[in-house]
Short mmCIF file of C-alpha atoms in Angstrom, two decimals:
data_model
loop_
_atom_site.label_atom_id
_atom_site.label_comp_id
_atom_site.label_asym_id
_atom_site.label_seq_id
_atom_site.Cartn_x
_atom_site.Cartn_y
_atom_site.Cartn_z
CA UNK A 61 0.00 0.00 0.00
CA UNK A 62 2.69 2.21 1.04
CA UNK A 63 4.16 2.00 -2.74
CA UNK A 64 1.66 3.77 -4.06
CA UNK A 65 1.83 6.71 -1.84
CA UNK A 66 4.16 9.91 -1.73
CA UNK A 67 6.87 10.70 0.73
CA UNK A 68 4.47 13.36 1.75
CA UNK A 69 1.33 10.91 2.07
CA UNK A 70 3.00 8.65 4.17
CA UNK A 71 4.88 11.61 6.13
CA UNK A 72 1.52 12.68 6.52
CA UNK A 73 0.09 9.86 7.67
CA UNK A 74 2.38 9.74 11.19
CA UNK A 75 2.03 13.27 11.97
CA UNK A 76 -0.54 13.98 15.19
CA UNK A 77 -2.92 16.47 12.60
CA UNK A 78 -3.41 18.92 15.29
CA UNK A 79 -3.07 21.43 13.01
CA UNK A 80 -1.43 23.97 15.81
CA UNK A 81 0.86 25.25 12.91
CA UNK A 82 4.10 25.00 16.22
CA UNK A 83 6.15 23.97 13.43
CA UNK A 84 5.92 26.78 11.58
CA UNK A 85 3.69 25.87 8.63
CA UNK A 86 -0.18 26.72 8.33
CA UNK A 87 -1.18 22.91 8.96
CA UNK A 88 0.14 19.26 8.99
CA UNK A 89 -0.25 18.67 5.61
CA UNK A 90 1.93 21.93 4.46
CA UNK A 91 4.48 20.31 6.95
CA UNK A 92 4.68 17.06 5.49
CA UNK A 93 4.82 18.29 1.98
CA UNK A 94 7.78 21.01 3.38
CA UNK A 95 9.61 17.83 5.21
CA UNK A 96 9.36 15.44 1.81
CA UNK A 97 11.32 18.22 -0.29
CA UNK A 98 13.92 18.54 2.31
CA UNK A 99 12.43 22.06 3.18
CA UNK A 100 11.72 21.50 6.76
CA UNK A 101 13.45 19.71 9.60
CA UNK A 102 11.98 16.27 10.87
CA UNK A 103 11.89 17.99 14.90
CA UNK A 104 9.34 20.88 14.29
CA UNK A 105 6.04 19.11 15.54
CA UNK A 106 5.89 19.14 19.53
CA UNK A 107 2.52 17.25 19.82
CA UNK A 108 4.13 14.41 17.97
CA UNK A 109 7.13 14.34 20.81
CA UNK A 110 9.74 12.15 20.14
CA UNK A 111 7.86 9.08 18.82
CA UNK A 112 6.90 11.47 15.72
CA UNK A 113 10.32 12.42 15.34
CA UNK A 114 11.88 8.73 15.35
CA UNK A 115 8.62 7.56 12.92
CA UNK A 116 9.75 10.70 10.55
CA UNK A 117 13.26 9.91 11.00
CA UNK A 118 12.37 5.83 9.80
CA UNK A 119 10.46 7.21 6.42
CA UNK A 120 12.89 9.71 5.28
CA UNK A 121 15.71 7.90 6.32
CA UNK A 122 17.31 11.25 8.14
CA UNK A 123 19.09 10.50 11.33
CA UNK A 124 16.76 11.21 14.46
CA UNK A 125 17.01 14.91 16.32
CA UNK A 126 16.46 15.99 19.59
CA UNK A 127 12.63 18.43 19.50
CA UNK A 128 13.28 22.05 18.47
CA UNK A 129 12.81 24.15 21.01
CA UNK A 130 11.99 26.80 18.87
CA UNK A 131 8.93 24.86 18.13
CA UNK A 132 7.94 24.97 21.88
CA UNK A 133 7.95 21.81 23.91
CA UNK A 134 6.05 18.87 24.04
CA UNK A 135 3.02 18.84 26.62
CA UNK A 136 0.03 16.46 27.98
CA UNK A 137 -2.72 16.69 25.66
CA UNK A 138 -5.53 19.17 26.61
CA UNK A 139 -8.66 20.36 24.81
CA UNK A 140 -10.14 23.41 25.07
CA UNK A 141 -13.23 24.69 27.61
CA UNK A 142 -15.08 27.86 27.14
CA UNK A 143 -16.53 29.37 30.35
CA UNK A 144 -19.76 29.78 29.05
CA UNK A 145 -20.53 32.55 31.76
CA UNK A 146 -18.61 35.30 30.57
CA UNK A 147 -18.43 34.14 26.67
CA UNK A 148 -19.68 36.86 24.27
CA UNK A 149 -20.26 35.39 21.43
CA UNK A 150 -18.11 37.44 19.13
CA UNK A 151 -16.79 34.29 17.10
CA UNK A 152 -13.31 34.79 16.97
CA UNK A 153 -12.69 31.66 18.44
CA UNK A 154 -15.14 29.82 15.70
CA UNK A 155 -12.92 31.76 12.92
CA UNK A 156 -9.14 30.36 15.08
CA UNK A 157 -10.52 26.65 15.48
CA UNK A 158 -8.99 24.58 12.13
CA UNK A 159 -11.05 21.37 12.60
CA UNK A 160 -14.19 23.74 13.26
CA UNK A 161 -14.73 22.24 16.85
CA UNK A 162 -16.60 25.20 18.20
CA UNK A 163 -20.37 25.74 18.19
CA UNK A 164 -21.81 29.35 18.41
CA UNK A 165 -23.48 31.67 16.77
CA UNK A 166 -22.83 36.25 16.93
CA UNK A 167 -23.87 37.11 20.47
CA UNK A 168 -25.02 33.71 21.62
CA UNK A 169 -22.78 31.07 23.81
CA UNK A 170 -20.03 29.33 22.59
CA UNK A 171 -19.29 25.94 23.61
CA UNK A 172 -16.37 22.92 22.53
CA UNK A 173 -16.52 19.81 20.97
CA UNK A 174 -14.34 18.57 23.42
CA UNK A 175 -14.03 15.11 21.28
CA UNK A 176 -13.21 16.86 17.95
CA UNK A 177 -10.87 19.44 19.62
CA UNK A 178 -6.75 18.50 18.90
CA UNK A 179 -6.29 21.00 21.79
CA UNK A 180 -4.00 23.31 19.14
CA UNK A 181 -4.60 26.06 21.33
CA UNK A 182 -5.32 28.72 18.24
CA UNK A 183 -8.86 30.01 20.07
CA UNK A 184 -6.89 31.05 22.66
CA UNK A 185 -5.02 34.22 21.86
CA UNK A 186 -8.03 35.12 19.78
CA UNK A 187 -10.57 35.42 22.60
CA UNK A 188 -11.23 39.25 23.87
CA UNK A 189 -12.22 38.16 27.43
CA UNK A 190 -9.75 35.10 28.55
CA UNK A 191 -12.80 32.79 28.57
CA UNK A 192 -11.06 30.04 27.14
CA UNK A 193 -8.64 27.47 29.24
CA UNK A 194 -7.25 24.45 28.37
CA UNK A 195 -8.27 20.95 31.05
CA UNK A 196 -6.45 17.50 30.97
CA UNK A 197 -7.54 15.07 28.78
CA UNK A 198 -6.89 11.61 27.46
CA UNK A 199 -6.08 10.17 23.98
CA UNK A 200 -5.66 6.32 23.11
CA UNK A 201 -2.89 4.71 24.15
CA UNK A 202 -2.58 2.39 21.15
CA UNK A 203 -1.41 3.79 17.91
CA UNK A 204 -4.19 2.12 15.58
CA UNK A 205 -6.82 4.57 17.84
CA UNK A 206 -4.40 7.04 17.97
CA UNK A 207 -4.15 7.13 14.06
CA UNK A 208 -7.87 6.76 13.50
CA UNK A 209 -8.37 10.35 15.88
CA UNK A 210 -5.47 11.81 13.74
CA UNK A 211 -8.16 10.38 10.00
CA UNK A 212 -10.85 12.10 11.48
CA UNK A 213 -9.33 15.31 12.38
CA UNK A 214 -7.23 15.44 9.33
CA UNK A 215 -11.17 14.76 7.35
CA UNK A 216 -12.49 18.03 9.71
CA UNK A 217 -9.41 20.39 9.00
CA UNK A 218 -10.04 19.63 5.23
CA UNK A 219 -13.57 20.37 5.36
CA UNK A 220 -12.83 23.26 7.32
CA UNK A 221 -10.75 24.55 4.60
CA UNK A 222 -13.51 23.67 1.61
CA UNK A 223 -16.65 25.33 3.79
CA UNK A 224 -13.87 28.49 4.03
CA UNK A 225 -13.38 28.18 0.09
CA UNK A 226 -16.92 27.93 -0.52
CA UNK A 227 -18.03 30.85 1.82
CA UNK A 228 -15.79 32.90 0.12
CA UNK A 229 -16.88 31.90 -3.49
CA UNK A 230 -20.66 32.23 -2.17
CA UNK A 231 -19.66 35.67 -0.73
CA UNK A 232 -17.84 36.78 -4.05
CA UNK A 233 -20.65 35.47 -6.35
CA UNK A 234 -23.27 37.26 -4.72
CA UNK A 235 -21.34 40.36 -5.18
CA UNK A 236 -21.00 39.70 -8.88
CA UNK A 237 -24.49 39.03 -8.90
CA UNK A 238 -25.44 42.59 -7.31
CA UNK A 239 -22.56 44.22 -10.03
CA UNK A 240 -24.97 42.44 -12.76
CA UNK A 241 -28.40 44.10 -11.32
CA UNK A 242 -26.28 47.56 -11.01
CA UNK A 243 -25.09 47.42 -14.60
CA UNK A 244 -28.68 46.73 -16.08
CA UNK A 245 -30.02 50.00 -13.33
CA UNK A 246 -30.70 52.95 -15.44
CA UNK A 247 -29.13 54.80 -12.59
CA UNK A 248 -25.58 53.48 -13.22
CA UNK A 249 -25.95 53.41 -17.04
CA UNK A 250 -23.07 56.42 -16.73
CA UNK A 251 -20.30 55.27 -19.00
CA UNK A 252 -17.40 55.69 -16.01
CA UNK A 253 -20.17 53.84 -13.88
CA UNK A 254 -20.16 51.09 -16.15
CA UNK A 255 -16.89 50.54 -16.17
CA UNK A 256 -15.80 50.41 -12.88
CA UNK A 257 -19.19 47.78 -12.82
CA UNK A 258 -17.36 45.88 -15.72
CA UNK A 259 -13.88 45.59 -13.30
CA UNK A 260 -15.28 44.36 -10.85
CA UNK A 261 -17.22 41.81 -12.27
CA UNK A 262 -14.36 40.65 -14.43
CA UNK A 263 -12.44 40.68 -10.80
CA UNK A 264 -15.00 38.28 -9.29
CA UNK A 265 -14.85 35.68 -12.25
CA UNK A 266 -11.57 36.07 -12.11
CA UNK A 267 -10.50 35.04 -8.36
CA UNK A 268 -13.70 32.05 -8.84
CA UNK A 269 -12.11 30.97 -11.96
CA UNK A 270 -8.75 30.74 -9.90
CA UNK A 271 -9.72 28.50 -7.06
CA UNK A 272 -13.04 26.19 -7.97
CA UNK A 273 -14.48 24.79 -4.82
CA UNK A 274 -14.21 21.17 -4.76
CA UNK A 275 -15.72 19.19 -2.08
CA UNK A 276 -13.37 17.27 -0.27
CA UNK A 277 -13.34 13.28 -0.40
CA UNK A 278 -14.47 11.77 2.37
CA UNK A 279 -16.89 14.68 3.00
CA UNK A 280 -17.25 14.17 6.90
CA UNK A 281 -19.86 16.08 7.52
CA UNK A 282 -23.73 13.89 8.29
CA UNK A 283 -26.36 13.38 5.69
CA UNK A 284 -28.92 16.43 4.90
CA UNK A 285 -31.68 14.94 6.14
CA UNK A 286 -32.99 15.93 9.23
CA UNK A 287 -30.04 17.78 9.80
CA UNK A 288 -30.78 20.79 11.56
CA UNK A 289 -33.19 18.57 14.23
CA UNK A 290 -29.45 16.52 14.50
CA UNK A 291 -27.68 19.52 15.15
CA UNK A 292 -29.82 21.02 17.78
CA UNK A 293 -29.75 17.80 19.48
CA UNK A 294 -26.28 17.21 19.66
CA UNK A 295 -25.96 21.02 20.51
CA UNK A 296 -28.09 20.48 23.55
CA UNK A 297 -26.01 17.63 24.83
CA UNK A 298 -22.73 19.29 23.99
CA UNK A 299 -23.94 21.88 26.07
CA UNK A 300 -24.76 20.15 28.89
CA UNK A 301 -21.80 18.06 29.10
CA UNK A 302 -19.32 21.31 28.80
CA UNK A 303 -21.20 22.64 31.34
CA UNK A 304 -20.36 19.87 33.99
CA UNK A 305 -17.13 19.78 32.89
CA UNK A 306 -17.02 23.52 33.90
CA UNK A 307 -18.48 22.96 36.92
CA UNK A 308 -16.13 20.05 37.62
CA UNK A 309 -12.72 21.74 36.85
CA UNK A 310 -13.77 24.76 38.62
CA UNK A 311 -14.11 22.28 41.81
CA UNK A 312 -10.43 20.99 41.10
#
């Protein structure tokens, strides 16, 4: 199987997919990709620790290194909490997450996935009122679980990226489409109107025709139907449970 894969597949593959971008790069896969052209150095990923480095070290067949410690150091894994109490809703954290962990809406509560979160820390910083903290928790011992967690992250992080594509097609396509009602609006039939209309619609087909949204494969996201009944349900029980789990590490 391995055979038919790239250096940068199978580099892939071993990396943690936290996505905390420690080592410098915007996300695992960039990493990978940088290691397999002999860009990047094989001790740049901290939440791998040294088993990453030595599994890195095995498929490129570079000698093993001790962690950078410009990369930070290695830690216990943690997810995120969001004290609920005092969170404003303002999103930033929902905009910081990569693997789009965080539920919320403008001005209502936020609250964490706490068993989709890879505990990258990147909602952090973002917050305006410290609300967020990070709380001991526990991945799988074995590697086989350990490597399934890393799939289904790595699946969320590129579906993060393709719903961020596709906003931002939506969002530029439904300013071409108000360009096309101006231009056909007797009150912009001024010939300098009309071609500053003209720019910017050939500026919209121009950055869709340069990235086309594809969806990605597996899409890991649940079937349509009865989705939104789905969501509020699993909402409600997220809810609850990071609510106890407030309540409980406030106790400790």
């Amino acid at each position: 199987m391995h055979s038919t894969l790239s250096l940068a597949d199978r580099i892939d593959a071993v990396l943690p997919q936290t996505q905390c971008t420690q080592c410098g790069y915007p996300d695992c896969r960039r990493y990978a990709d940088a290691v397999a052209s002999g860009e990047a150095a094989i001790n740049r990923c901290p939440p791998g620790g040294d088993e990453g480095i030595v599994r890195l070290a095995e498929l490129t067949g570079r000698p093993p290194l001790a962690l950078d410690p410009a990369c930070g150091s290695t830690k216990p894994f943690m997810v995120a909490l969001i004290d609920e109490a005092h969170c404003i809703g303002c999103t930033l954290c929902i905009q910081a997450c990569p693997v789009d962990a965080i539920l919320g809406a403008v001005k209502q509560m936020h609250t964490v996935l706490a068993d989709e979160c890879t505990g990258c820390e990147l909602c952090i910083a973002p917050c305006p009122v410290d609300c967020i903290d990070l709380v001991p928790a526990r991945r799988p011992d074995a590697l086989p679980e350990r490597e399934a967690q890393a799939d289904r992250w790595r699946g969320r992080h590129r579906f993060h990226l393709f719903r961020i594509e596709r906003e931002r097609s939506e969002r530029t396509a439904r300013l071409a489409a108000k360009a096309l009602a101006k231009r056909d609006d007797p009150h912009f039939a001024a010939p300098d109107k009309q071609a500053r209309i003209e720019a910017a619609l050939a500026r919209s087909q121009a950055r869709l025709a340069a990235a086309p949204v594809a969806a990605p494969e597996p899409e890991p996201t649940p079937p349509a139907a009865d989705a939104a009944r789905a969501r509020q349900a699993k909402l409600d029980d997220i809810m609850a449970r990071a609510a106890a789990r407030l309540a409980q590490a406030k106790k400790g």
